[in-house]
Amino acid sequence: MKNLKTIAIALFVAVASVSVNAQTKQIDVSSSTIKWVGKKVTGEHSGTVNFKDGSIIFKGKKLTGGSFTVDMTSLTSTDLTGEYQGKLNGHLKADDFFGTDKYPTSKLVFKKIGTTKTANVYAVTADLTIKGITKPVVFNLTVNPNSATTAFKVDRTKYDIKYNSGNFFENLGDKTINDDFELTVALKF
């Protein structure tokens, strides 16, 4: 009987330590958001793109990992309506930009997580894959019990998105589009 109790206690401790050691939280894709801003000489456009799936991994209360898939076919502008919105959305999904027919998803995978001087803020180095090209990105992620937020810039030219880039084409004048686009991400889990 003592052996049975000892085995039961050992099993309980083992299961409890596994759940404390690693906990994966799936993001709620319907309430998590990605907002984007792309700027050009004559102004800017903004919009959204949706998550397909994603998760954050914790060890106790400490962030240890994460990965996300973005549905690039959901890419849309929110600053335009009607015909102009349709034209911009079509161009952004075309091969000049994100080529969503060939590359319907993008992926972000955490590779290194460090701490910052602020509580619940982590310095994340991740691999971002767009159009089949993977490059590192660095950002700070603020983590709360059921949510996380970040904002960072991505250099589109690193992912072979060079349309109207002043670094690749001359004499664009007011048609020049900034190489960086901004992302603001709010995760709910």
PDB file of C-alpha atoms in Angstrom, residues 6-139:
ATOM      1  CA  THR A   6       4.575   6.520  -3.286  1.00  0.00           C
ATOM      2  CA  ILE A   7       4.042   5.747  -6.966  1.00  0.00           C
ATOM      3  CA  ALA A   8       0.869   7.874  -7.058  1.00  0.00           C
ATOM      4  CA  ILE A   9       2.653  10.823  -5.419  1.00  0.00           C
ATOM      5  CA  ALA A  10       5.642  10.476  -7.763  1.00  0.00           C
ATOM      6  CA  LEU A  11       3.304  10.396 -10.775  1.00  0.00           C
ATOM      7  CA  PHE A  12       1.458  13.484  -9.538  1.00  0.00           C
ATOM      8  CA  VAL A  13       4.746  15.370  -9.021  1.00  0.00           C
ATOM      9  CA  ALA A  14       5.996  14.342 -12.462  1.00  0.00           C
ATOM     10  CA  VAL A  15       2.786  15.465 -14.190  1.00  0.00           C
ATOM     11  CA  ALA A  16       2.707  18.723 -12.199  1.00  0.00           C
ATOM     12  CA  SER A  17       6.331  19.520 -13.058  1.00  0.00           C
ATOM     13  CA  VAL A  18       5.713  18.871 -16.773  1.00  0.00           C
ATOM     14  CA  SER A  19       2.776  21.302 -16.784  1.00  0.00           C
ATOM     15  CA  VAL A  20       4.850  23.911 -14.923  1.00  0.00           C
ATOM     16  CA  ASN A  21       7.843  23.380 -17.207  1.00  0.00           C
ATOM     17  CA  ALA A  22       6.091  23.956 -20.520  1.00  0.00           C
ATOM     18  CA  GLN A  23       2.721  25.419 -21.345  1.00  0.00           C
ATOM     19  CA  THR A  24       1.612  26.205 -24.873  1.00  0.00           C
ATOM     20  CA  LYS A  25      -1.108  28.828 -25.280  1.00  0.00           C
ATOM     21  CA  GLN A  26      -2.871  28.914 -28.639  1.00  0.00           C
ATOM     22  CA  ILE A  27      -3.745  32.389 -29.855  1.00  0.00           C
ATOM     23  CA  ASP A  28      -7.362  33.302 -30.543  1.00  0.00           C
ATOM     24  CA  VAL A  29      -7.094  34.049 -34.270  1.00  0.00           C
ATOM     25  CA  SER A  30     -10.463  35.824 -34.366  1.00  0.00           C
ATOM     26  CA  SER A  31      -9.499  38.430 -31.751  1.00  0.00           C
ATOM     27  CA  SER A  32      -5.734  38.691 -32.370  1.00  0.00           C
ATOM     28  CA  THR A  33      -4.802  41.448 -34.826  1.00  0.00           C
ATOM     29  CA  ILE A  34      -2.033  42.505 -37.173  1.00  0.00           C
ATOM     30  CA  LYS A  35      -2.179  46.078 -38.441  1.00  0.00           C
ATOM     31  CA  TRP A  36       0.218  47.321 -41.104  1.00  0.00           C
ATOM     32  CA  VAL A  37       1.314  50.714 -42.403  1.00  0.00           C
ATOM     33  CA  GLY A  38       3.226  51.248 -45.632  1.00  0.00           C
ATOM     34  CA  LYS A  39       4.566  54.708 -46.384  1.00  0.00           C
ATOM     35  CA  LYS A  40       5.479  56.460 -49.612  1.00  0.00           C
ATOM     36  CA  VAL A  41       6.685  59.937 -50.533  1.00  0.00           C
ATOM     37  CA  THR A  42       3.138  61.228 -51.030  1.00  0.00           C
ATOM     38  CA  GLY A  43       1.463  59.560 -48.025  1.00  0.00           C
ATOM     39  CA  GLU A  44       0.744  56.154 -46.609  1.00  0.00           C
ATOM     40  CA  HIS A  45      -1.664  53.215 -46.671  1.00  0.00           C
ATOM     41  CA  SER A  46      -2.764  51.104 -43.739  1.00  0.00           C
ATOM     42  CA  GLY A  47      -4.633  47.879 -43.274  1.00  0.00           C
ATOM     43  CA  THR A  48      -4.840  44.483 -41.659  1.00  0.00           C
ATOM     44  CA  VAL A  49      -3.871  40.883 -42.256  1.00  0.00           C
ATOM     45  CA  ASN A  50      -5.197  37.891 -40.283  1.00  0.00           C
ATOM     46  CA  PHE A  51      -3.550  35.091 -38.375  1.00  0.00           C
ATOM     47  CA  LYS A  52      -4.111  31.543 -39.580  1.00  0.00           C
ATOM     48  CA  ASP A  53      -2.765  30.022 -36.358  1.00  0.00           C
ATOM     49  CA  GLY A  54      -0.195  30.606 -33.659  1.00  0.00           C
ATOM     50  CA  SER A  55       0.964  29.812 -30.168  1.00  0.00           C
ATOM     51  CA  ILE A  56       3.107  31.156 -27.349  1.00  0.00           C
ATOM     52  CA  ILE A  57       5.131  28.831 -25.114  1.00  0.00           C
ATOM     53  CA  PHE A  58       5.826  29.498 -21.438  1.00  0.00           C
ATOM     54  CA  LYS A  59       7.899  27.810 -18.765  1.00  0.00           C
ATOM     55  CA  GLY A  60       6.092  28.848 -15.626  1.00  0.00           C
ATOM     56  CA  LYS A  61       5.474  32.540 -16.239  1.00  0.00           C
ATOM     57  CA  LYS A  62       8.514  33.005 -18.489  1.00  0.00           C
ATOM     58  CA  LEU A  63       8.150  33.264 -22.267  1.00  0.00           C
ATOM     59  CA  THR A  64      10.237  30.558 -23.987  1.00  0.00           C
ATOM     60  CA  GLY A  65       8.911  30.309 -27.547  1.00  0.00           C
ATOM     61  CA  GLY A  66       6.277  30.995 -30.119  1.00  0.00           C
ATOM     62  CA  SER A  67       5.314  30.541 -33.743  1.00  0.00           C
ATOM     63  CA  PHE A  68       2.661  32.079 -35.961  1.00  0.00           C
ATOM     64  CA  THR A  69       1.242  31.585 -39.429  1.00  0.00           C
ATOM     65  CA  VAL A  70      -0.315  34.569 -41.210  1.00  0.00           C
ATOM     66  CA  ASP A  71      -2.978  34.232 -43.912  1.00  0.00           C
ATOM     67  CA  MET A  72      -1.555  36.550 -46.570  1.00  0.00           C
ATOM     68  CA  THR A  73      -4.681  36.167 -48.717  1.00  0.00           C
ATOM     69  CA  SER A  74      -6.553  38.157 -46.027  1.00  0.00           C
ATOM     70  CA  LEU A  75      -4.315  41.205 -46.624  1.00  0.00           C
ATOM     71  CA  THR A  76      -6.498  44.299 -47.023  1.00  0.00           C
ATOM     72  CA  SER A  77      -6.222  48.055 -46.846  1.00  0.00           C
ATOM     73  CA  THR A  78      -8.463  49.872 -44.370  1.00  0.00           C
ATOM     74  CA  ASP A  79      -7.732  53.453 -45.417  1.00  0.00           C
ATOM     75  CA  LEU A  80      -9.462  53.093 -48.795  1.00  0.00           C
ATOM     76  CA  THR A  81     -12.892  51.901 -49.921  1.00  0.00           C
ATOM     77  CA  GLY A  82     -14.545  50.744 -53.091  1.00  0.00           C
ATOM     78  CA  GLU A  83     -12.638  50.614 -56.371  1.00  0.00           C
ATOM     79  CA  TYR A  84      -9.436  52.137 -54.936  1.00  0.00           C
ATOM     80  CA  GLN A  85      -9.333  49.609 -52.102  1.00  0.00           C
ATOM     81  CA  GLY A  86      -9.809  46.779 -54.584  1.00  0.00           C
ATOM     82  CA  LYS A  87      -6.990  48.058 -56.793  1.00  0.00           C
ATOM     83  CA  LEU A  88      -4.563  48.428 -53.883  1.00  0.00           C
ATOM     84  CA  ASN A  89      -5.489  45.041 -52.413  1.00  0.00           C
ATOM     85  CA  GLY A  90      -4.993  43.410 -55.815  1.00  0.00           C
ATOM     86  CA  HIS A  91      -1.603  45.052 -56.255  1.00  0.00           C
ATOM     87  CA  LEU A  92      -0.434  44.082 -52.748  1.00  0.00           C
ATOM     88  CA  LYS A  93      -1.424  40.454 -53.422  1.00  0.00           C
ATOM     89  CA  ALA A  94       0.261  40.437 -56.849  1.00  0.00           C
ATOM     90  CA  ASP A  95       3.820  39.292 -57.522  1.00  0.00           C
ATOM     91  CA  ASP A  96       5.105  42.907 -57.293  1.00  0.00           C
ATOM     92  CA  PHE A  97       4.465  42.674 -53.575  1.00  0.00           C
ATOM     93  CA  PHE A  98       3.434  39.548 -51.604  1.00  0.00           C
ATOM     94  CA  GLY A  99       2.490  37.106 -54.407  1.00  0.00           C
ATOM     95  CA  THR A 100      -0.296  35.529 -52.352  1.00  0.00           C
ATOM     96  CA  ASP A 101      -1.310  33.042 -55.063  1.00  0.00           C
ATOM     97  CA  LYS A 102       2.100  31.385 -54.815  1.00  0.00           C
ATOM     98  CA  TYR A 103       2.791  32.297 -51.156  1.00  0.00           C
ATOM     99  CA  PRO A 104      -0.568  32.244 -49.305  1.00  0.00           C
ATOM    100  CA  THR A 105       1.044  32.251 -45.853  1.00  0.00           C
ATOM    101  CA  SER A 106       3.915  33.879 -44.001  1.00  0.00           C
ATOM    102  CA  LYS A 107       5.523  32.490 -40.866  1.00  0.00           C
ATOM    103  CA  LEU A 108       7.203  33.884 -37.750  1.00  0.00           C
ATOM    104  CA  VAL A 109       9.151  31.551 -35.435  1.00  0.00           C
ATOM    105  CA  PHE A 110      10.840  32.700 -32.212  1.00  0.00           C
ATOM    106  CA  LYS A 111      14.515  31.692 -32.148  1.00  0.00           C
ATOM    107  CA  LYS A 112      15.980  33.562 -29.169  1.00  0.00           C
ATOM    108  CA  ILE A 113      14.278  35.216 -26.220  1.00  0.00           C
ATOM    109  CA  GLY A 114      16.070  37.563 -23.877  1.00  0.00           C
ATOM    110  CA  THR A 115      14.890  39.772 -21.085  1.00  0.00           C
ATOM    111  CA  THR A 116      14.772  43.531 -20.925  1.00  0.00           C
ATOM    112  CA  LYS A 117      14.928  45.919 -17.994  1.00  0.00           C
ATOM    113  CA  THR A 118      11.136  46.129 -17.931  1.00  0.00           C
ATOM    114  CA  ALA A 119       9.028  43.403 -16.315  1.00  0.00           C
ATOM    115  CA  ASN A 120       7.068  41.220 -18.756  1.00  0.00           C
ATOM    116  CA  VAL A 121       8.926  42.634 -21.779  1.00  0.00           C
ATOM    117  CA  TYR A 122      11.049  40.213 -23.779  1.00  0.00           C
ATOM    118  CA  ALA A 123      13.638  40.898 -26.484  1.00  0.00           C
ATOM    119  CA  VAL A 124      12.733  38.441 -29.253  1.00  0.00           C
ATOM    120  CA  THR A 125      14.795  37.392 -32.239  1.00  0.00           C
ATOM    121  CA  ALA A 126      12.644  35.496 -34.710  1.00  0.00           C
ATOM    122  CA  ASP A 127      12.789  34.076 -38.212  1.00  0.00           C
ATOM    123  CA  LEU A 128      10.248  35.765 -40.482  1.00  0.00           C
ATOM    124  CA  THR A 129       9.391  33.989 -43.737  1.00  0.00           C
ATOM    125  CA  ILE A 130       7.708  36.003 -46.496  1.00  0.00           C
ATOM    126  CA  LYS A 131       7.509  34.793 -50.114  1.00  0.00           C
ATOM    127  CA  GLY A 132       9.556  31.729 -49.150  1.00  0.00           C
ATOM    128  CA  ILE A 133      12.475  33.877 -47.936  1.00  0.00           C
ATOM    129  CA  THR A 134      13.487  33.658 -44.267  1.00  0.00           C
ATOM    130  CA  LYS A 135      15.308  36.500 -42.515  1.00  0.00           C
ATOM    131  CA  PRO A 136      15.764  37.395 -38.839  1.00  0.00           C
ATOM    132  CA  VAL A 137      13.735  40.172 -37.205  1.00  0.00           C
ATOM    133  CA  VAL A 138      14.163  41.633 -33.716  1.00  0.00           C
ATOM    134  CA  PHE A 139      11.439  43.168 -31.552  1.00  0.00           C
TER     135      PHE A 139
END
